[in-house]
Tab-separated table of N, CA and C in Angstrom:
chain	number	residue	atom	x	y	z
A	1	MET	N	0.693	-1.171	0.147
A	1	MET	CA	0.252	-0.112	-0.119
A	1	MET	C	1.113	1.282	0.235
A	2	LYS	N	0.769	2.174	-0.700
A	2	LYS	CA	1.329	3.364	-0.772
A	2	LYS	C	1.224	4.186	0.312
A	3	SER	N	2.252	4.940	0.501
A	3	SER	CA	2.737	5.664	1.933
A	3	SER	C	1.494	6.996	2.232
A	4	LYS	N	0.947	7.538	1.279
A	4	LYS	CA	0.133	8.153	1.621
A	4	LYS	C	-1.421	7.934	1.706
A	5	THR	N	-1.712	6.626	1.070
A	5	THR	CA	-3.087	5.715	1.454
A	5	THR	C	-2.736	5.474	2.951
A	6	ARG	N	-2.039	4.872	3.271
A	6	ARG	CA	-1.601	4.484	4.463
A	6	ARG	C	-1.733	5.704	5.648
A	7	PHE	N	-1.257	6.559	5.121
A	7	PHE	CA	-1.383	7.933	6.137
A	7	PHE	C	-3.067	8.139	6.264
A	8	VAL	N	-3.664	8.385	5.161
A	8	VAL	CA	-5.061	8.662	5.121
A	8	VAL	C	-5.823	7.697	5.794
A	9	LEU	N	-5.600	6.392	5.646
A	9	LEU	CA	-6.258	5.020	6.547
A	9	LEU	C	-5.898	5.476	7.948
A	10	LYS	N	-4.778	5.826	8.215
A	10	LYS	CA	-4.412	6.500	9.749
A	10	LYS	C	-5.178	7.319	10.295
A	11	ALA	N	-4.901	8.384	9.337
A	11	ALA	CA	-5.790	9.772	9.963
A	11	ALA	C	-7.148	9.481	10.243
A	12	LEU	N	-7.830	8.638	9.214
A	12	LEU	CA	-9.211	8.479	9.293
A	12	LEU	C	-9.481	7.419	10.565
A	13	ALA	N	-8.566	6.354	10.948
A	13	ALA	CA	-8.576	5.776	12.083
A	13	ALA	C	-8.750	6.396	13.063
A	14	LEU	N	-8.034	7.520	13.281
A	14	LEU	CA	-7.897	8.295	14.330
A	14	LEU	C	-9.054	9.487	14.665
A	15	VAL	N	-9.396	9.626	13.694
A	15	VAL	CA	-10.775	10.657	13.398
A	15	VAL	C	-11.674	9.609	14.163
A	16	TYR	N	-11.903	8.613	13.717
A	16	TYR	CA	-13.120	7.187	14.107
A	16	TYR	C	-12.839	7.481	15.457
A	17	ALA	N	-11.637	7.079	15.831
A	17	ALA	CA	-11.245	6.612	17.626
A	17	ALA	C	-11.383	8.008	18.510
A	18	LEU	N	-11.227	8.956	18.073
A	18	LEU	CA	-11.391	10.154	18.801
A	18	LEU	C	-12.704	10.689	18.944
A	19	ALA	N	-13.538	10.451	17.897
A	19	ALA	CA	-14.968	10.357	17.842
A	19	ALA	C	-15.707	9.685	18.580
A	20	PHE	N	-15.159	8.263	18.616
A	20	PHE	CA	-15.823	7.414	20.008
A	20	PHE	C	-15.519	8.064	21.338
A	21	ILE	N	-14.562	7.866	21.329
A	21	ILE	CA	-13.815	8.432	22.942
A	21	ILE	C	-14.485	10.177	23.088
A	22	GLY	N	-14.701	11.058	22.390
A	22	GLY	CA	-15.578	11.708	22.597
A	22	GLY	C	-16.958	11.999	22.847
A	23	THR	N	-17.488	10.907	22.076
A	23	THR	CA	-18.963	10.523	22.717
A	23	THR	C	-19.021	10.049	24.124
A	24	ILE	N	-17.976	9.225	24.320
A	24	ILE	CA	-18.079	8.629	25.363
A	24	ILE	C	-17.819	9.822	26.428
A	25	LEU	N	-16.790	10.826	26.332
A	25	LEU	CA	-16.446	11.725	27.311
A	25	LEU	C	-17.201	12.816	27.218
A	26	ALA	N	-17.792	13.299	26.170
A	26	ALA	CA	-18.748	14.256	25.904
A	26	ALA	C	-19.681	14.806	27.236
A	27	PRO	N	-20.322	13.859	27.706
A	27	PRO	CA	-21.098	14.498	29.053
A	27	PRO	C	-20.367	14.768	30.429
A	28	LEU	N	-19.181	14.227	30.360
A	28	LEU	CA	-18.099	14.456	31.419
A	28	LEU	C	-17.328	15.713	31.088
A	29	ALA	N	-17.369	16.367	29.927
A	29	ALA	CA	-16.514	17.572	29.800
A	29	ALA	C	-17.462	18.792	29.502
A	30	GLU	N	-17.213	19.910	30.407
A	30	GLU	CA	-17.921	20.906	30.444
A	30	GLU	C	-17.094	22.173	29.490
A	31	ALA	N	-18.154	22.674	28.358
A	31	ALA	CA	-17.492	23.220	27.364
A	31	ALA	C	-16.105	23.054	26.609
A	32	ALA	N	-16.141	21.590	26.342
A	32	ALA	CA	-14.872	21.281	25.603
A	32	ALA	C	-15.127	21.377	24.230
A	33	GLU	N	-13.942	22.185	23.797
A	33	GLU	CA	-13.266	22.511	22.160
A	33	GLU	C	-12.704	21.339	21.777
A	34	LEU	N	-12.505	21.466	20.512
A	34	LEU	CA	-11.575	20.497	19.477
A	34	LEU	C	-10.490	21.226	18.701
A	35	ASP	N	-9.574	21.240	18.959
A	35	ASP	CA	-8.499	21.654	18.010
A	35	ASP	C	-7.777	20.721	16.812
A	36	VAL	N	-8.092	20.905	15.676
A	36	VAL	CA	-7.298	20.237	14.808
A	36	VAL	C	-6.203	20.882	14.375
A	37	THR	N	-5.166	20.248	14.362
A	37	THR	CA	-4.044	20.751	13.511
A	37	THR	C	-3.681	19.965	12.484
A	38	TYR	N	-3.086	20.716	11.167
A	38	TYR	CA	-2.818	19.964	10.121
A	38	TYR	C	-1.750	20.870	9.425
A	39	LEU	N	-1.015	20.076	8.396
A	39	LEU	CA	-0.307	20.619	7.882
A	39	LEU	C	1.116	21.209	8.673
A	40	ALA	N	2.246	20.715	8.124
A	40	ALA	CA	3.923	21.291	9.363
A	40	ALA	C	4.671	21.232	8.207
A	41	VAL	N	5.410	22.680	8.283
A	41	VAL	CA	6.877	22.696	7.597
A	41	VAL	C	7.603	23.088	8.876
A	42	SER	N	9.143	22.641	8.509
A	42	SER	CA	9.846	23.169	9.640
A	42	SER	C	11.260	23.841	8.876
A	43	GLU	N	11.877	24.110	9.937
A	43	GLU	CA	13.342	24.953	9.411
A	43	GLU	C	14.318	24.539	10.836
A	44	HIS	N	14.763	23.211	10.436
A	44	HIS	CA	16.072	22.957	11.654
A	44	HIS	C	17.260	23.517	11.684
A	45	PHE	N	17.765	23.924	12.782
A	45	PHE	CA	18.483	24.532	13.367
A	45	PHE	C	20.030	24.076	12.663
A	46	ARG	N	20.291	22.555	12.939
A	46	ARG	CA	21.556	22.229	12.834
A	46	ARG	C	21.887	21.553	11.391
A	47	SER	N	20.777	20.973	10.607
A	47	SER	CA	21.055	20.478	9.531
A	47	SER	C	19.742	20.737	8.531
A	48	LYS	N	20.524	20.740	7.357
A	48	LYS	CA	19.416	21.087	6.319
A	48	LYS	C	19.196	19.612	5.053
A	49	THR	N	19.570	18.642	5.700
A	49	THR	CA	19.365	17.447	5.167
A	49	THR	C	17.879	16.833	5.976
A	50	LEU	N	17.539	17.087	6.964
A	50	LEU	CA	16.398	16.605	7.270
A	50	LEU	C	15.079	16.648	6.932
A	51	ASN	N	13.817	16.116	6.995
A	51	ASN	CA	12.884	16.336	6.480
A	51	ASN	C	12.477	17.775	7.213
A	52	GLN	N	12.036	18.536	5.668
A	52	GLN	CA	11.732	20.111	5.840
A	52	GLN	C	10.079	20.175	5.900
A	53	TYR	N	9.730	19.676	4.907
A	53	TYR	CA	8.528	19.688	4.299
A	53	TYR	C	7.513	19.197	4.326
A	54	ASN	N	7.843	17.798	4.337
A	54	ASN	CA	6.452	16.760	4.221
A	54	ASN	C	6.519	16.081	5.252
A	55	HIS	N	5.822	16.700	6.584
A	55	HIS	CA	5.611	16.137	7.861
A	55	HIS	C	4.310	15.177	7.976
A	56	GLN	N	3.357	15.829	7.195
A	56	GLN	CA	2.096	14.958	7.183
A	56	GLN	C	1.393	15.151	8.684
A	57	PHE	N	1.515	16.192	9.129
A	57	PHE	CA	1.139	16.374	10.437
A	57	PHE	C	0.047	16.274	10.593
A	58	PHE	N	-0.743	15.859	11.538
A	58	PHE	CA	-2.572	15.930	11.829
A	58	PHE	C	-2.492	15.646	13.495
A	59	SER	N	-3.216	16.346	14.298
A	59	SER	CA	-3.255	16.162	15.348
A	59	SER	C	-4.682	16.650	16.060
A	60	PHE	N	-5.245	16.177	17.115
A	60	PHE	CA	-6.479	16.674	17.901
A	60	PHE	C	-6.083	17.040	19.175
A	61	GLU	N	-6.584	18.115	19.651
A	61	GLU	CA	-6.446	18.639	20.943
A	61	GLU	C	-7.880	18.747	21.551
A	62	VAL	N	-8.240	18.254	22.639
A	62	VAL	CA	-9.592	18.369	23.406
A	62	VAL	C	-9.431	19.437	24.280
A	63	ARG	N	-9.822	20.512	24.345
A	63	ARG	CA	-9.779	21.377	25.068
A	63	ARG	C	-10.888	21.707	26.447
A	64	ASN	N	-10.411	21.910	27.478
A	64	ASN	CA	-11.145	22.262	28.465
A	64	ASN	C	-10.836	23.717	29.065
A	65	GLY	N	-10.979	24.982	28.466
A	65	GLY	CA	-10.572	26.092	29.161
A	65	GLY	C	-8.971	26.000	28.770
A	66	SER	N	-8.202	26.318	29.421
A	66	SER	CA	-6.599	26.410	29.123
A	66	SER	C	-6.231	25.398	29.121
A	67	GLU	N	-6.463	24.235	29.212
A	67	GLU	CA	-5.789	22.872	29.253
A	67	GLU	C	-6.356	21.830	28.434
A	68	GLY	N	-5.616	20.970	27.588
A	68	GLY	CA	-6.112	20.138	26.846
A	68	GLY	C	-5.414	18.900	26.732
A	69	TRP	N	-5.583	17.879	26.032
A	69	TRP	CA	-5.071	16.417	25.647
A	69	TRP	C	-5.003	16.408	24.469
A	70	LEU	N	-3.505	15.940	24.124
A	70	LEU	CA	-3.219	16.101	22.527
A	70	LEU	C	-2.966	15.009	21.954
A	71	LEU	N	-3.269	14.189	20.885
A	71	LEU	CA	-2.919	13.275	20.319
A	71	LEU	C	-2.645	13.509	18.506
A	72	GLY	N	-1.628	12.790	18.195
A	72	GLY	CA	-1.384	13.500	16.637
A	72	GLY	C	-0.239	12.418	16.164
A	73	THR	N	-0.179	12.485	14.863
A	73	THR	CA	0.718	11.761	14.157
A	73	THR	C	1.749	12.765	13.059
A	74	PHE	N	2.937	12.114	12.674
A	74	PHE	CA	3.488	12.801	11.988
A	74	PHE	C	4.661	11.867	11.112
A	75	THR	N	5.457	12.401	10.176
A	75	THR	CA	6.593	12.173	9.741
A	75	THR	C	7.576	13.009	10.301
A	76	ASN	N	8.476	12.522	11.011
A	76	ASN	CA	9.528	13.572	11.922
A	76	ASN	C	10.506	13.666	10.978
A	77	SER	N	11.508	14.546	11.889
A	77	SER	CA	12.254	14.915	10.616
A	77	SER	C	13.612	13.894	9.934
A	78	TYR	N	13.326	12.842	10.588
A	78	TYR	CA	14.368	11.542	10.027
A	78	TYR	C	13.345	10.586	9.323
A	79	PHE	N	12.383	11.327	8.856
A	79	PHE	CA	11.428	10.240	7.720
A	79	PHE	C	10.788	9.333	8.397
A	80	GLN	N	10.816	9.160	9.578
A	80	GLN	CA	10.059	8.030	10.218
A	80	GLN	C	8.761	8.273	10.685
A	81	LYS	N	7.740	7.585	11.035
A	81	LYS	CA	6.629	7.929	11.372
A	81	LYS	C	6.365	8.179	12.925
A	82	SER	N	5.579	8.959	13.855
A	82	SER	CA	5.726	9.462	14.751
A	82	SER	C	4.360	9.638	15.333
A	83	VAL	N	4.120	9.080	16.490
A	83	VAL	CA	2.845	9.267	17.333
A	83	VAL	C	2.995	10.060	18.541
A	84	MET	N	2.736	11.141	18.841
A	84	MET	CA	2.553	11.797	20.375
A	84	MET	C	1.256	12.016	20.860
A	85	PHE	N	1.505	12.211	22.249
A	85	PHE	CA	0.214	12.032	23.221
A	85	PHE	C	0.861	12.841	24.464
A	86	GLY	N	-0.112	13.918	24.548
A	86	GLY	CA	0.382	14.472	25.869
A	86	GLY	C	-0.516	15.697	26.195
A	87	ARG	N	-0.462	16.656	27.078
A	87	ARG	CA	-1.374	17.591	27.440
A	87	ARG	C	-0.530	18.904	26.883
A	88	THR	N	-1.418	20.055	26.827
A	88	THR	CA	-1.176	21.416	26.645
A	88	THR	C	-1.555	22.298	27.351
A	89	LYS	N	-0.737	23.332	27.766
A	89	LYS	CA	-1.324	24.424	28.626
A	89	LYS	C	-1.719	25.381	27.600
A	90	HIS	N	-2.285	26.184	28.118
A	90	HIS	CA	-2.485	27.672	26.970
A	90	HIS	C	-2.877	28.877	27.744
A	91	TRP	N	-2.077	29.964	27.333
A	91	TRP	CA	-2.486	31.329	27.741
A	91	TRP	C	-2.081	32.342	27.116
A	92	PRO	N	-3.256	33.438	27.037
A	92	PRO	CA	-3.659	34.532	26.335
A	92	PRO	C	-2.226	35.223	26.720
A	93	VAL	N	-1.687	35.897	25.508
A	93	VAL	CA	-0.704	36.864	25.180
A	93	VAL	C	-0.862	38.231	25.133
A	94	ALA	N	-1.425	38.286	24.212
A	94	ALA	CA	-2.278	39.775	23.542
A	94	ALA	C	-3.494	39.519	22.803
A	95	ASP	N	-3.807	40.473	22.114
A	95	ASP	CA	-5.142	40.572	20.960
A	95	ASP	C	-5.016	39.542	20.043
A	96	ASN	N	-6.009	38.496	20.166
A	96	ASN	CA	-5.398	37.299	18.909
A	96	ASN	C	-4.089	36.356	18.987
A	97	PHE	N	-3.682	36.455	20.035
A	97	PHE	CA	-2.462	35.755	20.210
A	97	PHE	C	-2.425	35.015	21.361
A	98	GLU	N	-1.994	33.754	21.305
A	98	GLU	CA	-2.164	32.588	22.479
A	98	GLU	C	-0.745	31.891	22.661
A	99	ALA	N	-0.178	31.644	23.632
A	99	ALA	CA	1.135	31.073	24.006
A	99	ALA	C	0.628	29.859	24.627
A	100	SER	N	1.526	28.481	24.338
A	100	SER	CA	1.126	27.267	24.715
A	100	SER	C	2.431	26.396	24.869
A	101	LEU	N	2.357	25.313	25.744
A	101	LEU	CA	3.343	24.827	26.250
A	101	LEU	C	2.709	23.202	26.040
A	102	SER	N	3.227	22.437	25.089
A	102	SER	CA	2.405	20.910	25.257
A	102	SER	C	3.944	20.036	25.528
A	103	TYR	N	3.729	19.145	26.253
A	103	TYR	CA	4.665	18.161	26.566
A	103	TYR	C	3.840	16.803	26.801
A	104	GLY	N	4.787	15.513	26.808
A	104	GLY	CA	4.208	14.322	27.017
A	104	GLY	C	5.100	13.330	26.302
A	105	ALA	N	4.766	12.529	25.311
A	105	ALA	CA	5.586	11.305	24.639
A	105	ALA	C	5.225	11.082	23.286
A	106	VAL	N	6.542	10.682	22.460
A	106	VAL	CA	6.423	10.605	21.313
A	106	VAL	C	7.430	9.706	20.910
A	107	SER	N	6.972	8.990	19.836
A	107	SER	CA	7.595	7.644	19.031
A	107	SER	C	8.085	7.993	17.979
A	108	GLY	N	9.132	7.146	17.502
A	108	GLY	CA	9.541	7.278	16.175
A	108	GLY	C	11.442	7.818	16.275
A	109	TYR	N	11.702	8.316	17.350
A	109	TYR	CA	13.256	8.800	17.454
A	109	TYR	C	14.037	7.828	17.956
A	110	TYR	N	14.040	6.592	18.169
A	110	TYR	CA	14.859	5.686	18.575
A	110	TYR	C	16.008	5.587	17.756
A	111	LYS	N	16.052	5.486	16.694
A	111	LYS	CA	17.096	5.055	15.736
A	111	LYS	C	18.192	6.027	15.883
A	112	GLN	N	17.838	7.514	15.817
A	112	GLN	CA	18.587	8.759	15.744
A	112	GLN	C	19.372	8.912	17.115
A	113	ASN	N	18.204	8.510	18.339
A	113	ASN	CA	18.914	9.023	19.746
A	113	ASN	C	18.873	7.993	20.312
A	114	SER	N	19.488	8.331	21.768
A	114	SER	CA	19.816	7.525	22.776
A	114	SER	C	18.524	7.297	23.571
A	115	CYS	N	17.484	7.812	23.181
A	115	CYS	CA	16.170	7.169	23.814
A	115	CYS	C	15.802	6.126	23.219
A	116	PRO	N	14.645	5.689	24.590
A	116	PRO	CA	14.382	4.347	24.052
A	116	PRO	C	13.151	4.945	23.194
A	117	ARG	N	12.307	3.677	22.844
A	117	ARG	CA	11.348	4.006	21.795
A	117	ARG	C	10.402	4.935	21.834
A	118	ILE	N	9.907	5.256	23.204
A	118	ILE	CA	9.335	6.535	23.205
A	118	ILE	C	9.822	7.533	23.865
A	119	CYS	N	9.959	8.633	23.665
A	119	CYS	CA	10.802	9.782	24.228
A	119	CYS	C	9.914	10.902	24.833
A	120	PRO	N	10.181	11.882	25.839
A	120	PRO	CA	9.681	12.647	26.044
A	120	PRO	C	9.853	13.864	24.811
A	121	PHE	N	8.676	14.456	24.917
A	121	PHE	CA	8.870	16.066	24.176
A	121	PHE	C	7.852	16.987	25.127
A	122	VAL	N	8.803	18.286	24.689
A	122	VAL	CA	8.086	19.536	25.251
A	122	VAL	C	8.130	20.531	23.991
A	123	SER	N	7.337	21.266	23.844
A	123	SER	CA	7.312	22.176	22.730
A	123	SER	C	6.163	23.442	23.162
A	124	PRO	N	7.437	24.645	23.257
A	124	PRO	CA	6.409	25.739	23.278
A	124	PRO	C	5.939	26.364	21.871
A	125	SER	N	4.932	27.150	21.729
A	125	SER	CA	4.165	27.235	20.897
A	125	SER	C	3.674	28.843	20.738
A	126	ILE	N	3.236	29.399	19.628
A	126	ILE	CA	2.519	30.787	20.000
A	126	ILE	C	1.523	30.613	18.483
A	127	THR	N	0.333	30.957	18.858
A	127	THR	CA	-0.746	30.923	17.802
A	127	THR	C	-1.664	32.370	17.565
A	128	TYR	N	-1.664	32.487	16.244
A	128	TYR	CA	-2.615	33.365	15.921
A	128	TYR	C	-3.815	33.198	16.050
A	129	THR	N	-4.398	33.458	16.599
A	129	THR	CA	-6.100	32.772	17.187
A	129	THR	C	-7.061	33.910	16.639
A	130	LYS	N	-7.145	34.690	15.402
A	130	LYS	CA	-7.890	35.987	15.133
A	130	LYS	C	-9.244	34.845	14.479
A	131	TYR	N	-8.909	33.865	13.812
A	131	TYR	CA	-9.883	32.959	12.580
A	131	TYR	C	-10.072	31.746	13.295
A	132	LYS	N	-11.130	31.167	13.190
A	132	LYS	CA	-11.676	29.950	13.795
A	132	LYS	C	-10.970	28.783	13.016
A	133	TYR	N	-11.171	28.918	11.638
A	133	TYR	CA	-10.181	27.701	11.002
A	133	TYR	C	-9.068	27.789	10.342
A	134	PHE	N	-8.493	28.859	10.392
A	134	PHE	CA	-7.270	29.178	9.896
A	134	PHE	C	-6.228	29.836	11.087
A	135	ARG	N	-5.272	29.000	11.747
A	135	ARG	CA	-4.778	29.460	12.833
A	135	ARG	C	-3.334	29.231	12.767
A	136	PRO	N	-2.601	30.121	12.530
A	136	PRO	CA	-1.102	29.747	12.044
A	136	PRO	C	-0.393	29.886	13.392
A	137	ARG	N	0.579	28.584	13.798
A	137	ARG	CA	1.024	28.182	14.806
A	137	ARG	C	2.431	28.175	14.687
A	138	LEU	N	3.218	28.627	15.429
A	138	LEU	CA	5.011	28.754	15.373
A	138	LEU	C	5.406	28.215	16.582
A	139	SER	N	6.098	26.882	16.338
A	139	SER	CA	6.655	25.848	17.468
A	139	SER	C	7.933	25.883	17.681
A	140	VAL	N	8.360	25.278	18.347
A	140	VAL	CA	9.821	24.751	18.322
A	140	VAL	C	9.502	23.301	18.838
A	141	MET	N	9.837	22.335	17.789
A	141	MET	CA	10.051	21.034	18.389
A	141	MET	C	11.567	20.459	18.533
A	142	GLY	N	12.026	20.301	19.220
A	142	GLY	CA	13.476	19.597	19.299
A	142	GLY	C	14.395	20.904	18.767
A	143	ALA	N	15.099	20.440	17.635
A	143	ALA	CA	15.794	21.556	16.828
A	143	ALA	C	15.434	22.294	15.623
A	144	ALA	N	14.084	22.286	15.909
A	144	ALA	CA	13.231	22.716	14.486
A	144	ALA	C	12.519	23.722	15.041
A	145	LEU	N	12.185	24.907	14.304
A	145	LEU	CA	11.248	25.590	14.437
A	145	LEU	C	10.003	25.165	13.340
A	146	VAL	N	8.713	25.100	13.611
A	146	VAL	CA	7.655	24.347	12.920
A	146	VAL	C	6.440	25.521	12.671
A	147	LEU	N	6.091	25.443	11.348
A	147	LEU	CA	4.785	26.290	10.844
A	147	LEU	C	3.686	25.434	10.689
A	148	SER	N	2.883	25.400	11.658
A	148	SER	CA	1.420	24.829	11.347
A	148	SER	C	0.422	25.465	11.476
A	149	PHE	N	-0.638	24.629	11.112
A	149	PHE	CA	-2.126	25.523	11.074
A	149	PHE	C	-3.185	24.461	11.839
A	150	SER	N	-3.771	25.527	12.310
A	150	SER	CA	-4.871	24.370	13.222
A	150	SER	C	-6.397	25.087	12.843
A	151	ALA	N	-7.633	24.441	13.210
A	151	ALA	CA	-8.753	24.895	13.033
A	151	ALA	C	-9.113	24.357	14.526
A	152	LYS	N	-10.097	25.401	15.217
A	152	LYS	CA	-11.188	25.355	16.332
A	152	LYS	C	-12.477	24.902	15.942
A	153	PHE	N	-12.805	24.208	16.660
A	153	PHE	CA	-14.172	23.098	16.542
A	153	PHE	C	-14.991	23.286	17.782
């Protein structure tokens, strides 16, 4: 099966899994929001030979106020498939801007780093929040500056 087809199937499986989980947890959450992040391009500080453009980034964050749970998948800088899971804390910093800090666990880096199959991650970011379905986000992930886009539902 082609790589793009597998990615689409995994993304759809993730959507259905999160929809199922959301259906179960929805009565427990007060005023929960869903942020969907898509598309990512990066600029690496150390090397220009790493994956810069085709990250196939796709994640969901279920937010309740200023905190959220994050689940996503992407092709990392070493062209390996990665899955990330964690928490995010958000702070308004100015009109139409929000700072956030995501932290948790990520897979897919074990061949390049000395960490085990699952590594910790911390990623600060700033998001332009004026528009609901087009919210540019600038993040630092490892040794890369990442531009991605999100939509709020």
